[in-house]
CSV table of C-alpha atoms in Angstrom, one decimal:
chain,number,residue,atom,x,y,z
T,1323,UNK,CA,59.4,164.4,-136.5
T,1324,UNK,CA,60.9,167.7,-135.4
T,1325,UNK,CA,57.8,168.5,-133.0
T,1326,UNK,CA,57.6,165.0,-131.7
T,1327,UNK,CA,61.2,165.3,-130.7
T,1328,UNK,CA,60.6,168.5,-128.9
T,1329,UNK,CA,57.5,167.4,-126.9
T,1330,UNK,CA,57.7,166.7,-123.2
T,1331,UNK,CA,55.9,163.2,-122.5
T,1332,UNK,CA,54.8,161.9,-119.2
T,1333,UNK,CA,56.6,159.0,-117.8
T,1334,UNK,CA,53.9,156.6,-118.3
T,1335,UNK,CA,51.7,157.0,-121.3
T,1336,UNK,CA,47.9,157.3,-120.5
T,1337,UNK,CA,46.0,154.3,-121.3
T,1338,UNK,CA,43.6,154.6,-124.4
T,1339,UNK,CA,40.1,154.7,-123.8
T,1340,UNK,CA,38.3,151.3,-124.5
T,1341,UNK,CA,36.0,151.0,-127.2
T,1342,UNK,CA,32.3,151.2,-125.8
T,1343,UNK,CA,30.7,147.6,-125.6
T,1344,UNK,CA,33.7,145.5,-126.8
T,1345,UNK,CA,35.4,145.0,-123.3
T,1346,UNK,CA,35.5,142.1,-121.1
T,1347,UNK,CA,36.4,141.2,-117.6
T,1348,UNK,CA,40.4,140.4,-117.3
T,1349,UNK,CA,41.7,137.8,-115.2
T,1350,UNK,CA,43.3,140.5,-113.1
T,1351,UNK,CA,40.0,141.9,-112.4
T,1352,UNK,CA,38.8,138.6,-111.1
T,1353,UNK,CA,41.8,138.3,-108.9
T,1354,UNK,CA,40.8,141.8,-107.4
T,1355,UNK,CA,37.2,140.4,-106.9
T,1356,UNK,CA,38.5,137.2,-105.1
T,1357,UNK,CA,40.4,139.4,-102.7
T,1358,UNK,CA,36.9,141.5,-102.1
T,1359,UNK,CA,34.9,138.4,-101.5
T,1360,UNK,CA,37.5,137.3,-99.0
T,1361,UNK,CA,36.8,140.5,-97.1
T,1362,UNK,CA,33.0,139.4,-97.3
T,1363,UNK,CA,33.7,136.1,-95.7
T,1364,UNK,CA,35.6,138.0,-92.7
T,1365,UNK,CA,32.6,140.0,-92.4
T,1366,UNK,CA,30.8,136.5,-91.3
T,1367,UNK,CA,33.6,136.1,-88.7
T,1368,UNK,CA,33.0,139.4,-87.3
T,1369,UNK,CA,29.3,138.8,-86.8
T,1370,UNK,CA,30.4,135.5,-85.3
T,1371,UNK,CA,28.7,132.1,-84.2
T,1372,UNK,CA,26.1,133.9,-82.1
T,1373,UNK,CA,24.9,136.9,-84.1
T,1374,UNK,CA,23.8,140.0,-82.0
T,1375,UNK,CA,22.2,143.1,-83.0
T,1376,UNK,CA,25.3,145.0,-82.7
T,1377,UNK,CA,27.4,142.3,-84.5
T,1378,UNK,CA,25.0,142.5,-87.5
T,1379,UNK,CA,24.7,146.1,-87.6
T,1380,UNK,CA,28.6,146.4,-87.4
T,1381,UNK,CA,28.9,143.8,-90.4
T,1382,UNK,CA,26.3,145.6,-92.4
T,1383,UNK,CA,28.2,148.9,-91.9
T,1384,UNK,CA,31.6,147.4,-93.2
T,1385,UNK,CA,29.9,145.5,-95.9
T,1386,UNK,CA,28.7,148.9,-97.5
T,1387,UNK,CA,31.8,150.8,-96.9
T,1388,UNK,CA,33.6,147.7,-98.7
T,1389,UNK,CA,30.8,147.9,-101.6
T,1390,UNK,CA,31.6,151.6,-102.2
T,1391,UNK,CA,35.3,150.8,-102.4
T,1392,UNK,CA,34.7,147.8,-104.7
T,1393,UNK,CA,32.0,149.8,-106.9
T,1394,UNK,CA,34.6,152.7,-107.3
T,1395,UNK,CA,37.4,150.2,-108.6
T,1396,UNK,CA,34.5,148.8,-110.9
T,1397,UNK,CA,33.8,152.1,-112.6
T,1398,UNK,CA,37.7,152.6,-112.8
T,1399,UNK,CA,38.2,149.3,-114.6
T,1400,UNK,CA,35.4,150.3,-117.2
T,1401,UNK,CA,37.1,153.6,-117.8
T,1402,UNK,CA,40.5,152.2,-118.5
T,1403,UNK,CA,42.4,148.9,-118.5
T,1404,UNK,CA,42.8,147.7,-115.1
T,1405,UNK,CA,45.9,145.2,-116.0
T,1406,UNK,CA,48.3,147.7,-117.8
T,1407,UNK,CA,50.8,150.0,-116.5
T,1408,UNK,CA,50.3,152.4,-113.6
T,1409,UNK,CA,46.5,151.3,-113.1
T,1410,UNK,CA,47.6,148.0,-112.6
T,1411,UNK,CA,50.5,148.9,-109.9
T,1412,UNK,CA,47.6,151.0,-108.2
T,1413,UNK,CA,45.1,148.0,-108.2
T,1414,UNK,CA,47.8,145.9,-106.6
T,1415,UNK,CA,48.3,148.3,-103.6
T,1416,UNK,CA,44.6,148.6,-103.3
T,1417,UNK,CA,44.2,144.9,-103.3
T,1418,UNK,CA,47.1,144.6,-100.5
T,1419,UNK,CA,45.1,147.3,-98.6
T,1420,UNK,CA,42.0,145.4,-99.0
T,1421,UNK,CA,43.4,142.1,-98.0
T,1422,UNK,CA,44.8,143.8,-94.6
T,1423,UNK,CA,41.5,145.2,-93.7
T,1424,UNK,CA,40.1,141.9,-94.5
T,1425,UNK,CA,42.3,140.1,-92.2
T,1426,UNK,CA,41.9,142.3,-89.2
T,1427,UNK,CA,38.0,142.7,-89.7
T,1428,UNK,CA,37.0,140.6,-86.8
T,1429,UNK,CA,39.1,143.1,-84.7
T,1430,UNK,CA,37.6,146.1,-86.3
T,1431,UNK,CA,35.7,147.4,-83.4
T,1432,UNK,CA,37.5,145.9,-80.4
T,1433,UNK,CA,41.2,146.6,-80.2
T,1434,UNK,CA,43.4,143.5,-79.3
T,1435,UNK,CA,46.9,142.4,-79.0
T,1436,UNK,CA,49.3,143.6,-81.3
T,1437,UNK,CA,48.6,146.7,-83.7
T,1438,UNK,CA,45.1,148.5,-83.4
T,1439,UNK,CA,42.5,146.8,-85.2
T,1440,UNK,CA,40.0,149.5,-85.7
T,1441,UNK,CA,43.0,152.0,-87.0
T,1442,UNK,CA,44.3,149.5,-89.4
T,1443,UNK,CA,40.8,149.1,-90.9
T,1444,UNK,CA,40.2,152.7,-91.2
T,1445,UNK,CA,43.8,153.3,-92.8
T,1446,UNK,CA,43.2,150.4,-95.0
T,1447,UNK,CA,40.0,151.9,-96.3
T,1448,UNK,CA,41.3,155.2,-96.5
T,1449,UNK,CA,44.3,154.1,-98.9
T,1450,UNK,CA,41.9,152.1,-100.8
T,1451,UNK,CA,39.7,155.3,-101.8
T,1452,UNK,CA,42.8,157.6,-102.2
T,1453,UNK,CA,44.3,155.2,-104.7
T,1454,UNK,CA,41.2,155.0,-106.6
T,1455,UNK,CA,40.5,158.8,-106.7
T,1456,UNK,CA,44.3,159.4,-108.0
T,1457,UNK,CA,43.9,156.8,-110.6
T,1458,UNK,CA,40.6,157.8,-111.7
T,1459,UNK,CA,41.9,161.4,-112.0
T,1460,UNK,CA,45.0,160.2,-113.8
T,1461,UNK,CA,43.2,158.2,-116.2
T,1462,UNK,CA,40.4,160.6,-116.9
T,1463,UNK,CA,43.1,162.4,-119.4
T,1464,UNK,CA,42.1,165.8,-120.7
T,1465,UNK,CA,38.4,165.1,-120.0
T,1466,UNK,CA,38.0,168.1,-117.9
T,1467,UNK,CA,34.5,167.8,-116.8
T,1468,UNK,CA,35.3,164.2,-115.7
T,1469,UNK,CA,38.4,165.6,-113.9
T,1470,UNK,CA,36.3,168.2,-112.0
T,1471,UNK,CA,33.7,165.5,-110.9
T,1472,UNK,CA,36.5,163.4,-109.3
T,1473,UNK,CA,37.7,166.4,-107.4
T,1474,UNK,CA,34.4,167.1,-106.2
T,1475,UNK,CA,33.7,163.6,-104.9
T,1476,UNK,CA,37.1,163.5,-103.5
T,1477,UNK,CA,36.4,166.5,-101.5
T,1478,UNK,CA,32.9,165.0,-100.4
T,1479,UNK,CA,34.8,161.9,-99.3
T,1480,UNK,CA,37.4,163.6,-97.3
T,1481,UNK,CA,34.7,164.2,-94.8
T,1482,UNK,CA,34.1,160.5,-94.2
T,1483,UNK,CA,37.7,159.5,-94.3
T,1484,UNK,CA,38.5,162.1,-91.2
T,1485,UNK,CA,35.4,160.5,-89.4
T,1486,UNK,CA,36.5,157.1,-89.8
T,1487,UNK,CA,40.0,157.8,-88.4
T,1488,UNK,CA,38.8,159.7,-85.5
T,1489,UNK,CA,36.4,157.1,-84.5
T,1490,UNK,CA,38.9,154.5,-84.8
T,1491,UNK,CA,40.9,156.7,-82.3
T,1492,UNK,CA,38.3,157.5,-79.7
T,1493,UNK,CA,36.6,153.9,-79.3
T,1494,UNK,CA,33.5,153.0,-77.5
T,1495,UNK,CA,30.3,155.2,-78.5
T,1496,UNK,CA,32.1,157.7,-80.4
T,1497,UNK,CA,34.0,155.0,-82.5
T,1498,UNK,CA,30.4,153.8,-83.5
T,1499,UNK,CA,28.9,157.2,-84.1
T,1500,UNK,CA,31.8,158.6,-86.2
T,1501,UNK,CA,31.8,155.4,-88.5
T,1502,UNK,CA,28.2,155.6,-89.0
T,1503,UNK,CA,28.8,159.3,-90.2
T,1504,UNK,CA,31.5,157.9,-92.4
T,1505,UNK,CA,28.9,155.7,-93.9
T,1506,UNK,CA,26.5,158.3,-94.3
T,1507,UNK,CA,29.0,160.5,-96.0
T,1508,UNK,CA,30.3,157.9,-98.3
T,1509,UNK,CA,26.7,156.8,-99.6
T,1510,UNK,CA,24.9,160.3,-99.3
T,1511,UNK,CA,27.7,162.0,-100.7
T,1512,UNK,CA,28.2,159.9,-103.5
T,1513,UNK,CA,24.6,160.6,-104.4
T,1514,UNK,CA,25.0,164.1,-104.0
T,1515,UNK,CA,27.9,164.2,-106.4
T,1516,UNK,CA,25.8,162.2,-109.0
T,1517,UNK,CA,23.3,164.8,-108.4
T,1518,UNK,CA,25.2,167.9,-108.8
T,1519,UNK,CA,27.8,166.8,-111.3
T,1520,UNK,CA,26.3,163.9,-113.2
T,1521,UNK,CA,26.8,160.1,-113.0
T,1522,UNK,CA,30.2,158.3,-114.3
T,1523,UNK,CA,30.3,157.8,-117.9
T,1524,UNK,CA,29.7,154.2,-118.8
T,1525,UNK,CA,32.5,153.0,-121.5
T,1526,UNK,CA,31.6,149.4,-121.9
T,1527,UNK,CA,28.2,148.0,-120.7
T,1528,UNK,CA,29.4,144.4,-121.5
T,1529,UNK,CA,32.4,144.6,-119.2
T,1530,UNK,CA,30.2,146.6,-116.2
T,1531,UNK,CA,27.7,143.9,-116.3
T,1532,UNK,CA,29.8,141.1,-116.4
T,1533,UNK,CA,31.8,142.5,-113.4
T,1534,UNK,CA,28.8,142.6,-111.3
T,1535,UNK,CA,27.6,138.9,-112.6
T,1536,UNK,CA,31.1,137.6,-111.5
T,1537,UNK,CA,31.1,138.9,-108.0
T,1538,UNK,CA,27.8,137.8,-107.5
T,1539,UNK,CA,28.6,134.3,-108.5
T,1540,UNK,CA,31.8,134.5,-106.4
T,1541,UNK,CA,29.8,135.5,-103.4
T,1542,UNK,CA,27.4,132.7,-103.9
T,1543,UNK,CA,30.3,130.2,-104.0
T,1544,UNK,CA,31.6,131.6,-100.6
T,1545,UNK,CA,28.2,131.1,-99.1
T,1546,UNK,CA,28.4,127.5,-99.9
T,1547,UNK,CA,31.8,127.4,-97.8
T,1548,UNK,CA,29.7,128.7,-95.0
T,1549,UNK,CA,27.9,125.2,-94.8
T,1550,UNK,CA,31.4,123.5,-94.2
T,1551,UNK,CA,31.9,126.1,-91.2
T,1552,UNK,CA,28.7,125.3,-89.6
T,1553,UNK,CA,28.9,121.5,-89.9
T,1554,UNK,CA,32.1,121.4,-88.3
T,1555,UNK,CA,33.3,118.1,-87.4
T,1556,UNK,CA,30.0,116.6,-87.5
T,1557,UNK,CA,30.0,116.8,-91.4
T,1558,UNK,CA,29.7,112.8,-91.8
T,1559,UNK,CA,26.5,112.7,-89.8
T,1560,UNK,CA,23.4,112.0,-91.9
T,1561,UNK,CA,21.2,114.7,-90.3
T,1562,UNK,CA,23.9,117.2,-90.7
T,1563,UNK,CA,24.4,116.2,-94.6
T,1564,UNK,CA,20.8,116.5,-95.5
T,1565,UNK,CA,20.4,119.6,-93.8
T,1566,UNK,CA,23.5,120.9,-95.8
T,1567,UNK,CA,22.1,119.9,-99.0
T,1568,UNK,CA,19.0,121.7,-97.8
T,1569,UNK,CA,21.1,125.0,-97.5
T,1570,UNK,CA,22.9,124.1,-101.0
T,1571,UNK,CA,19.5,123.8,-102.6
T,1572,UNK,CA,18.4,127.4,-101.3
T,1573,UNK,CA,21.9,128.7,-102.9
T,1574,UNK,CA,21.1,127.2,-106.3
T,1575,UNK,CA,17.9,129.0,-106.1
T,1576,UNK,CA,19.5,132.2,-105.5
T,1577,UNK,CA,21.7,131.5,-108.5
T,1578,UNK,CA,18.7,130.5,-110.6
T,1579,UNK,CA,16.6,133.5,-109.8
T,1580,UNK,CA,19.5,135.9,-111.0
T,1581,UNK,CA,21.4,134.1,-113.7
T,1582,UNK,CA,18.7,131.8,-115.6
T,1583,UNK,CA,16.9,135.0,-117.1
T,1584,UNK,CA,17.2,138.2,-115.2
T,1585,UNK,CA,20.9,138.9,-115.6
T,1586,UNK,CA,21.2,138.4,-119.3
T,1587,UNK,CA,18.0,140.5,-120.0
T,1588,UNK,CA,19.5,143.4,-117.9
T,1589,UNK,CA,22.7,143.2,-119.7
T,1590,UNK,CA,20.8,143.5,-123.0
T,1591,UNK,CA,18.9,146.5,-121.5
T,1592,UNK,CA,22.0,148.4,-120.4
T,1593,UNK,CA,23.8,147.8,-124.0
T,1594,UNK,CA,20.8,149.1,-125.7
T,1595,UNK,CA,19.9,152.1,-123.4
T,1596,UNK,CA,20.7,155.8,-124.6
T,1597,UNK,CA,24.0,157.1,-123.1
T,1598,UNK,CA,22.4,159.4,-120.3
T,1599,UNK,CA,19.9,156.5,-119.4
T,1600,UNK,CA,22.6,154.0,-119.6
T,1601,UNK,CA,24.9,155.9,-117.1
T,1602,UNK,CA,22.1,156.3,-114.7
T,1603,UNK,CA,21.0,152.6,-114.9
T,1604,UNK,CA,24.5,151.4,-114.5
T,1605,UNK,CA,24.6,153.5,-111.1
T,1606,UNK,CA,21.4,152.4,-109.9
T,1607,UNK,CA,20.6,149.1,-111.2
T,1608,UNK,CA,24.2,147.6,-110.8
T,1609,UNK,CA,26.3,149.8,-108.3
T,1610,UNK,CA,23.5,150.3,-105.8
T,1611,UNK,CA,21.0,147.4,-106.2
T,1612,UNK,CA,23.6,144.4,-106.4
T,1613,UNK,CA,24.5,145.6,-102.7
T,1614,UNK,CA,21.5,144.2,-101.7
T,1615,UNK,CA,22.0,141.1,-103.7
T,1616,UNK,CA,25.4,140.6,-102.3
T,1617,UNK,CA,24.1,141.7,-98.7
T,1618,UNK,CA,21.4,138.9,-99.0
T,1619,UNK,CA,23.7,136.4,-100.0
T,1620,UNK,CA,26.1,136.9,-97.0
T,1621,UNK,CA,23.2,137.1,-94.3
T,1622,UNK,CA,21.5,134.1,-95.7
T,1623,UNK,CA,24.7,132.3,-95.3
T,1624,UNK,CA,25.2,133.5,-92.0
T,1625,UNK,CA,22.0,131.9,-91.3
T,1626,UNK,CA,22.5,128.7,-92.9
T,1627,UNK,CA,25.7,128.3,-90.9
T,1628,UNK,CA,23.7,129.0,-87.8
T,1629,UNK,CA,21.3,126.0,-88.7
T,1630,UNK,CA,24.1,123.6,-89.5
T,1631,UNK,CA,25.7,124.7,-86.2
T,1632,UNK,CA,22.6,123.6,-84.4
T,1633,UNK,CA,21.8,120.4,-86.1
T,1634,UNK,CA,25.7,119.3,-85.7
T,1635,UNK,CA,25.2,120.1,-81.8
T,1636,UNK,CA,22.2,117.7,-81.8
T,1637,UNK,CA,20.7,119.8,-78.8
T,1638,UNK,CA,17.3,118.6,-78.4
T,1639,UNK,CA,14.7,121.5,-78.5
T,1640,UNK,CA,17.1,124.0,-79.4
T,1641,UNK,CA,15.7,126.9,-81.6
T,1642,UNK,CA,17.5,129.6,-83.5
T,1643,UNK,CA,17.5,132.9,-81.7
T,1644,UNK,CA,15.8,135.9,-83.3
T,1645,UNK,CA,18.8,137.3,-84.7
T,1646,UNK,CA,19.9,134.0,-86.4
T,1647,UNK,CA,16.6,133.6,-87.5
T,1648,UNK,CA,16.4,137.3,-88.8
T,1649,UNK,CA,19.7,136.5,-90.8
T,1650,UNK,CA,18.3,133.6,-92.5
T,1651,UNK,CA,14.9,134.7,-93.5
T,1652,UNK,CA,16.0,138.3,-93.8
T,1653,UNK,CA,18.9,137.7,-96.0
T,1654,UNK,CA,16.7,135.7,-98.4
T,1655,UNK,CA,14.1,138.8,-98.3
T,1656,UNK,CA,16.8,141.3,-99.2
T,1657,UNK,CA,18.0,139.1,-101.9
T,1658,UNK,CA,14.6,138.7,-103.6
T,1659,UNK,CA,13.7,142.3,-103.0
T,1660,UNK,CA,16.8,143.6,-104.5
T,1661,UNK,CA,15.9,141.2,-107.7
T,1662,UNK,CA,12.9,142.8,-107.8
T,1663,UNK,CA,14.0,146.3,-107.8
T,1664,UNK,CA,16.8,145.3,-110.3
T,1665,UNK,CA,14.4,143.9,-112.7
T,1666,UNK,CA,12.2,147.1,-112.3
T,1667,UNK,CA,15.3,149.3,-113.1
T,1668,UNK,CA,16.2,147.5,-116.2
T,1669,UNK,CA,12.8,147.5,-117.6
T,1670,UNK,CA,11.9,143.9,-116.8
T,1671,UNK,CA,8.3,142.9,-115.5
T,1672,UNK,CA,7.8,142.2,-111.8
T,1673,UNK,CA,4.3,141.1,-111.3
T,1674,UNK,CA,2.4,140.4,-108.3
T,1675,UNK,CA,3.4,136.7,-108.0
T,1676,UNK,CA,7.3,137.6,-107.6
T,1677,UNK,CA,6.2,140.4,-105.0
T,1678,UNK,CA,4.0,137.8,-103.2
T,1679,UNK,CA,6.6,135.4,-102.6
T,1680,UNK,CA,9.0,138.0,-101.4
T,1681,UNK,CA,6.4,139.2,-99.0
T,1682,UNK,CA,5.7,135.5,-98.0
T,1683,UNK,CA,9.3,135.4,-96.9
T,1684,UNK,CA,9.1,138.2,-94.6
T,1685,UNK,CA,5.8,137.4,-93.1
T,1686,UNK,CA,7.1,133.6,-92.7
T,1687,UNK,CA,10.3,135.0,-90.8
T,1688,UNK,CA,8.6,134.4,-87.4
T,1689,UNK,CA,8.8,130.6,-87.8
T,1690,UNK,CA,12.6,130.4,-87.8
T,1691,UNK,CA,12.3,130.9,-84.0
T,1692,UNK,CA,9.4,128.6,-83.5
T,1693,UNK,CA,10.1,125.6,-85.8
T,1694,UNK,CA,13.3,123.2,-85.1
T,1695,UNK,CA,16.4,125.0,-87.3
T,1696,UNK,CA,16.3,122.4,-89.8
T,1697,UNK,CA,12.8,122.8,-90.3
T,1698,UNK,CA,13.0,126.7,-90.7
T,1699,UNK,CA,15.4,126.2,-93.1
T,1700,UNK,CA,13.2,124.0,-95.0
T,1701,UNK,CA,10.6,126.2,-95.0
T,1702,UNK,CA,12.4,128.9,-96.4
T,1703,UNK,CA,14.0,126.7,-99.1
T,1704,UNK,CA,10.8,125.6,-100.0
T,1705,UNK,CA,9.5,129.4,-100.5
T,1706,UNK,CA,12.7,129.8,-102.8
T,1707,UNK,CA,11.7,126.7,-105.0
T,1708,UNK,CA,8.2,128.6,-105.2
T,1709,UNK,CA,10.1,131.6,-106.6
T,1710,UNK,CA,11.9,129.6,-109.0
T,1711,UNK,CA,8.8,128.1,-110.3
T,1712,UNK,CA,7.0,131.5,-110.5
T,1713,UNK,CA,10.1,132.4,-112.8
T,1714,UNK,CA,9.8,129.5,-114.8
T,1715,UNK,CA,6.1,130.1,-115.4
T,1716,UNK,CA,7.0,133.3,-117.2
T,1717,UNK,CA,6.7,133.3,-121.0
T,1718,UNK,CA,9.9,134.2,-123.0
T,1719,UNK,CA,8.3,137.1,-124.1
T,1720,UNK,CA,7.9,138.3,-120.6
T,1721,UNK,CA,11.5,138.1,-120.2
T,1722,UNK,CA,12.4,140.3,-122.9
T,1723,UNK,CA,13.0,137.4,-125.3
T,1724,UNK,CA,15.4,135.2,-123.4
T,1725,UNK,CA,14.7,131.7,-124.0
């Protein structure tokens, strides 16, 4: 007792390390994910009703930066409880910063009335990353190698933050060039940090897999909202309702292809892997490959919104332009490719049939500008239904025992 009285204690006790494999996602973390997915919907607003090459590239750049931030907080929540004490306070600050970034996202490249939009996005992103690294360093406790890894990663990230802030102040071509540089530093720098210092240790495979499952299902839900945006006031028109149901069927196919068998088998593989392989599988199959899945959902939703807008406009002979068709078929192709990579990285079979369906989506993309928009969406949905049929034709043994 005498020793305890004389020992200095920090004002906030460090949270205990979660026991491996026994953690589940908390409602507070789901709240954080909802704010993140709101930011994804604002990327759709940034791309706009008429996608252009520049708009789609800008949207993709911001999507990657947001994903890096979200993924960082997912790892942090796997290290320690996110809904307790200091960590909860930091998460709330991060959520506020993410919310502001999401609100001003459509003005992230063009300053408008009021405060400078690009600078607000840059400052909000930097705040997100600073809070994460500070909390991670604090939560690492007396784990000296992990704290050193976090400091190294912070030094790499600072270069990207400086480029992001200077680009926001410059505008024009300098703005775009420096934000691309920031993107490269965040992504390549993260891989460099992993290569030199090792990947982050995964404390709870169950929590980590569930977190990614939930953010994907929320993104799929938001893609359904895009149908309402595209339909506009013509939502009661029978043709619009019919096409909206076709788009909904495409979203159901995306859900099936990931959640019916693939997700559960991957989660089991993650939990059963040896520690070193588990950490790498988490980084590659989840933190990185799920970006492809989310990006595919977002761009497919943009394409469906464009189709519904054309059908609601009832313009005879109207066709999707090349970039709208690219979003429609390209989004589906990116999703299917991401799923194949995810299966491969988690030890699940890919097979020629799944690869062939993915290739067919790519090869048939030109029909998006040739056929009427509703027919183009019908062709894509038909291909996704074929992908579901191929998935169903696999035997339970081929899917790691999932029945």
